[in-house]
GROMACS .gro file of C-alpha atoms in nm:
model
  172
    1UNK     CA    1  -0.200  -9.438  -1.590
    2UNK     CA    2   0.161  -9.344  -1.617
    3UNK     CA    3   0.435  -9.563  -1.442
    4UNK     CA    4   0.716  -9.333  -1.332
    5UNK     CA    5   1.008  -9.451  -1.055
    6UNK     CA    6   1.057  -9.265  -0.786
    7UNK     CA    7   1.431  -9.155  -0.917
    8UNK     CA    8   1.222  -9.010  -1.218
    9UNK     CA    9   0.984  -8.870  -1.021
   10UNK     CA   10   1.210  -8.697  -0.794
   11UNK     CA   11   1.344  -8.531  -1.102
   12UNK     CA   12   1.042  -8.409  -1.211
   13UNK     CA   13   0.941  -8.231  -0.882
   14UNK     CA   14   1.272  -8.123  -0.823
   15UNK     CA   15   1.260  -7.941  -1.195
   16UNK     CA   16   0.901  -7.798  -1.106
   17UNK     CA   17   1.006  -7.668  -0.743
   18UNK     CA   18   1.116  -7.308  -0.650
   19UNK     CA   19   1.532  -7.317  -0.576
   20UNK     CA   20   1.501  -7.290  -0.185
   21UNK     CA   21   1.694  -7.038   0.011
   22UNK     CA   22   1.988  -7.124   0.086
   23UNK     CA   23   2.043  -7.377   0.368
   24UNK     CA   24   1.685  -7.441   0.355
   25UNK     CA   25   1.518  -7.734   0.204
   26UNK     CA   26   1.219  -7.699   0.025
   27UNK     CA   27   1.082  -8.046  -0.023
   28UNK     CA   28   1.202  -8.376   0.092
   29UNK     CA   29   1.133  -8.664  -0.119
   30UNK     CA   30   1.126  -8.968   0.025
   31UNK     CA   31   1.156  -9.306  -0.200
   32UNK     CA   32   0.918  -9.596  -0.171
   33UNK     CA   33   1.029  -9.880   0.068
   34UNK     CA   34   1.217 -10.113  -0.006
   35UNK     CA   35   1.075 -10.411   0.186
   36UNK     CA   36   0.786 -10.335   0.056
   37UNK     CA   37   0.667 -10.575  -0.193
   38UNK     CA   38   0.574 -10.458  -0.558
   39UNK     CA   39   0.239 -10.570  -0.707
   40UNK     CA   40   0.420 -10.810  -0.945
   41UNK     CA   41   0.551 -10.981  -0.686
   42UNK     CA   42   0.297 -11.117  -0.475
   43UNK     CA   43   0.219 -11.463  -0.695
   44UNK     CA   44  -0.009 -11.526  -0.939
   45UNK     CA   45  -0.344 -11.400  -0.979
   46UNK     CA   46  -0.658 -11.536  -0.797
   47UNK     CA   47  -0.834 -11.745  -1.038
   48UNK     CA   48  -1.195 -11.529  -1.112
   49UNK     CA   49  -1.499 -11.599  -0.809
   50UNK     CA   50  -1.822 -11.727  -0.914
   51UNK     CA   51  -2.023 -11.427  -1.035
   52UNK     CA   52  -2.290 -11.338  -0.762
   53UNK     CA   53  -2.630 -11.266  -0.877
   54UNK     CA   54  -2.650 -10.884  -0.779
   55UNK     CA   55  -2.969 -10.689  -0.688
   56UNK     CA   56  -2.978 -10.343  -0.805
   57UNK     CA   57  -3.060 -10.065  -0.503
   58UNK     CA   58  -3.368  -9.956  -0.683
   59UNK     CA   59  -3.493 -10.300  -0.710
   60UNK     CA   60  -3.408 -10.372  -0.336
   61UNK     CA   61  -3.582 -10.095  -0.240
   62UNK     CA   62  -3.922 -10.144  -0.456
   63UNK     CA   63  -3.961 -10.522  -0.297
   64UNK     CA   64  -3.868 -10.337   0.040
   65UNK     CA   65  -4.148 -10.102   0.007
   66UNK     CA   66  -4.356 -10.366  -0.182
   67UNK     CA   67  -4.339 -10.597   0.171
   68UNK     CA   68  -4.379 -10.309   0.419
   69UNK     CA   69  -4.690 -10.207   0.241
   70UNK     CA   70  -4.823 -10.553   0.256
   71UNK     CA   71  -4.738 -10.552   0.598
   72UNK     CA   72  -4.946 -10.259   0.662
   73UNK     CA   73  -5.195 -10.402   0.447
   74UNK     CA   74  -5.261 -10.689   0.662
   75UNK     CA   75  -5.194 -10.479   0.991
   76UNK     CA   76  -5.457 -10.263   0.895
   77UNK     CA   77  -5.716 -10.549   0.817
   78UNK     CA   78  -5.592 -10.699   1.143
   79UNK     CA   79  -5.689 -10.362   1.334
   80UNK     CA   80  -6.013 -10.287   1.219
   81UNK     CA   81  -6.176 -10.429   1.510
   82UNK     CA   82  -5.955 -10.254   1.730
   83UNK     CA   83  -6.069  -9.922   1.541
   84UNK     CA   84  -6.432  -9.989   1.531
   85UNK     CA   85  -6.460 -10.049   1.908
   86UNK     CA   86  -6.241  -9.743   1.949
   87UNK     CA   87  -6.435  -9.539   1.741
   88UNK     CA   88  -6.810  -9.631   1.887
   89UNK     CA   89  -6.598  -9.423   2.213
   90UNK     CA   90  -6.459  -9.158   2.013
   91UNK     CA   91  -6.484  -9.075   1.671
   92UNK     CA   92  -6.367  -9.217   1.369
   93UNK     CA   93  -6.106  -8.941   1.235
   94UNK     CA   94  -5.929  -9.025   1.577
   95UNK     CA   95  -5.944  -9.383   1.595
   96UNK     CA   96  -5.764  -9.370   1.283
   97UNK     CA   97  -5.514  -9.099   1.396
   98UNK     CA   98  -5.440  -9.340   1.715
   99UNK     CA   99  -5.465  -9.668   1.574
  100UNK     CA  100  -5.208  -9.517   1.297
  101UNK     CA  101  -4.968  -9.355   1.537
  102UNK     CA  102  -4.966  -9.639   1.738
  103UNK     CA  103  -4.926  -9.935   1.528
  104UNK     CA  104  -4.975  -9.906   1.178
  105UNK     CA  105  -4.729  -9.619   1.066
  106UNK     CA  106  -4.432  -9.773   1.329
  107UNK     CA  107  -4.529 -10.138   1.205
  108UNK     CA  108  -4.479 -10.030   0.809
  109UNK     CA  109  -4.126  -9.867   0.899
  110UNK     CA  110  -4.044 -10.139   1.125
  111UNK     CA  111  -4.122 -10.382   0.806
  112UNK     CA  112  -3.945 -10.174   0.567
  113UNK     CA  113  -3.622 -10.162   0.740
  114UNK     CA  114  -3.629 -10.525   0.797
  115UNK     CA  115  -3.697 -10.614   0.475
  116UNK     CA  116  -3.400 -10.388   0.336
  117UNK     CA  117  -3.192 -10.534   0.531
  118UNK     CA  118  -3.303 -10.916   0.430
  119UNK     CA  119  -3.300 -10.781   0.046
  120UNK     CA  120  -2.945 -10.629   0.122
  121UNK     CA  121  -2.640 -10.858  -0.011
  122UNK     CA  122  -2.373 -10.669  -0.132
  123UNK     CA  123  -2.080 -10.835  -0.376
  124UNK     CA  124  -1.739 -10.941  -0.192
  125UNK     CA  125  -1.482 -10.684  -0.187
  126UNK     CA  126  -1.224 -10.715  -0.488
  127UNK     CA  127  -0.857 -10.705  -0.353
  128UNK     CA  128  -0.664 -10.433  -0.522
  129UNK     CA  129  -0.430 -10.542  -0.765
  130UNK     CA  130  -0.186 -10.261  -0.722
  131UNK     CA  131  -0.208  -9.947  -0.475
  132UNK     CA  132  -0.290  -9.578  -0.663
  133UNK     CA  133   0.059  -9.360  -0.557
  134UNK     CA  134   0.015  -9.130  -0.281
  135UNK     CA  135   0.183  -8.769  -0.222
  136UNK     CA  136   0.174  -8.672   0.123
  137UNK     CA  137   0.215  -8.315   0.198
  138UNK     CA  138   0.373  -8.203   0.516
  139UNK     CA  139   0.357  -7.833   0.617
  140UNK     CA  140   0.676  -7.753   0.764
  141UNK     CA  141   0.606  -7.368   1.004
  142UNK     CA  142   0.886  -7.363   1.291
  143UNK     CA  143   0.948  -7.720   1.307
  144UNK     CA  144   1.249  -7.747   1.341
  145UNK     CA  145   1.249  -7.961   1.677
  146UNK     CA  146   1.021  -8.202   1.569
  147UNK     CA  147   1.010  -8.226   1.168
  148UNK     CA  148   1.270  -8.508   1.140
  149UNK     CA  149   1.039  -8.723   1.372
  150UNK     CA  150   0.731  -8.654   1.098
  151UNK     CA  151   0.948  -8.758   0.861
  152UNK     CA  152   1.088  -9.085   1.001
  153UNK     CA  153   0.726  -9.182   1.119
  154UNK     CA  154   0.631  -9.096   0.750
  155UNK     CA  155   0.896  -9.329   0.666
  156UNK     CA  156   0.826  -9.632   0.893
  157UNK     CA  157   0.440  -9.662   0.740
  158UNK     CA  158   0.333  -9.979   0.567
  159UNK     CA  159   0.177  -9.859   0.264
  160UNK     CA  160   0.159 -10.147  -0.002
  161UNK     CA  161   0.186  -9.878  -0.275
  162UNK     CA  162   0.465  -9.599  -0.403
  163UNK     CA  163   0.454  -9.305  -0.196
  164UNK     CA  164   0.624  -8.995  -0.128
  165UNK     CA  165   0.653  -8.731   0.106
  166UNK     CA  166   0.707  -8.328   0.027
  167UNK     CA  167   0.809  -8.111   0.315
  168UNK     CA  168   0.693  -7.791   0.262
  169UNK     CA  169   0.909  -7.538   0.398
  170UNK     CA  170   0.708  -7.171   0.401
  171UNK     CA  171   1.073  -7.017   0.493
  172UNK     CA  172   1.018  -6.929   0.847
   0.00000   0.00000   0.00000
């Protein structure tokens, strides 16, 4: 990735912009802060974390599946009594179809999204190291009462990185 300053920068745009109209602006740049501090001076590195042994998704979600469906293993040896007396007063296609609906079916979800969650541990977020640069663009269509207000709240915004803001003036 390139470093350029925002002096060079400005250059660059200013070379690659349209000559406005005259009296009119066509982009504003705005430089970074300066009370912002750079990324090479915040102190010294973090010494490297311990290295976190890390579960891939698809493995998570085979030992997810792999507990539900013992889950509804058991559940269904559990309910077999339930479905034989249910099925001696109806028949057997709809003691299934009940027994299932009721308990078995929600019971395996239930266990599957509990056990993804248990199996879920995600690394610690890393801390950037330096900010990308951002370009915000500002559409600028009969502002004239209110674009110096974008601009300064543009301006007071506490992004740790270089930014920069382009007015874009359409000429009305």
């Amino acid at each position: 990735m390139l470093d350029i300053s925002a002096r060079q920068h400005a250059e660059t745009v200013e070379r690659t912009l349209p000559a406005p109209a005259a009296g009119e602006p066509a982009a504003v740049i705005l430089p970074p802060s300066e009370t912002e501090p750079s990324a090479s001076s915040r102190g010294p590195p973090r010494p490297a974390q311990e290295r976190r042994f890390y579960v891939s998704i698809r493995a998570k979600f085979a030992a997810a599946l792999l507990a539900s469906c013992a889950w509804t293993a058991l559940s269904i040896y559990l309910s077999l009594p339930w479905m034989h007396d249910l099925a001696r007063l109806a028949s057997w296609p709809l003691a299934v179809f009940i027994v299932g609906g009721i308990a078995i079916l929600p019971g395996m979800m239930n266990a599957f999204l509990v056990a993804g969650l248990l199996f879920d541990r995600r690394p610690k977020r890393k801390e950037l190291v330096a900010y990308p640069g951002v370009t915000i663009l500002v559409a600028a269509y009969n502002e004239e009462a209110s674009i110096a207000d974008t601009i300064r709240s543009l301006a007071a915004q506490n992004y740790p990185g270089e930014f920069e803001v382009l007015v874009i003036d359409d000429g009305s």
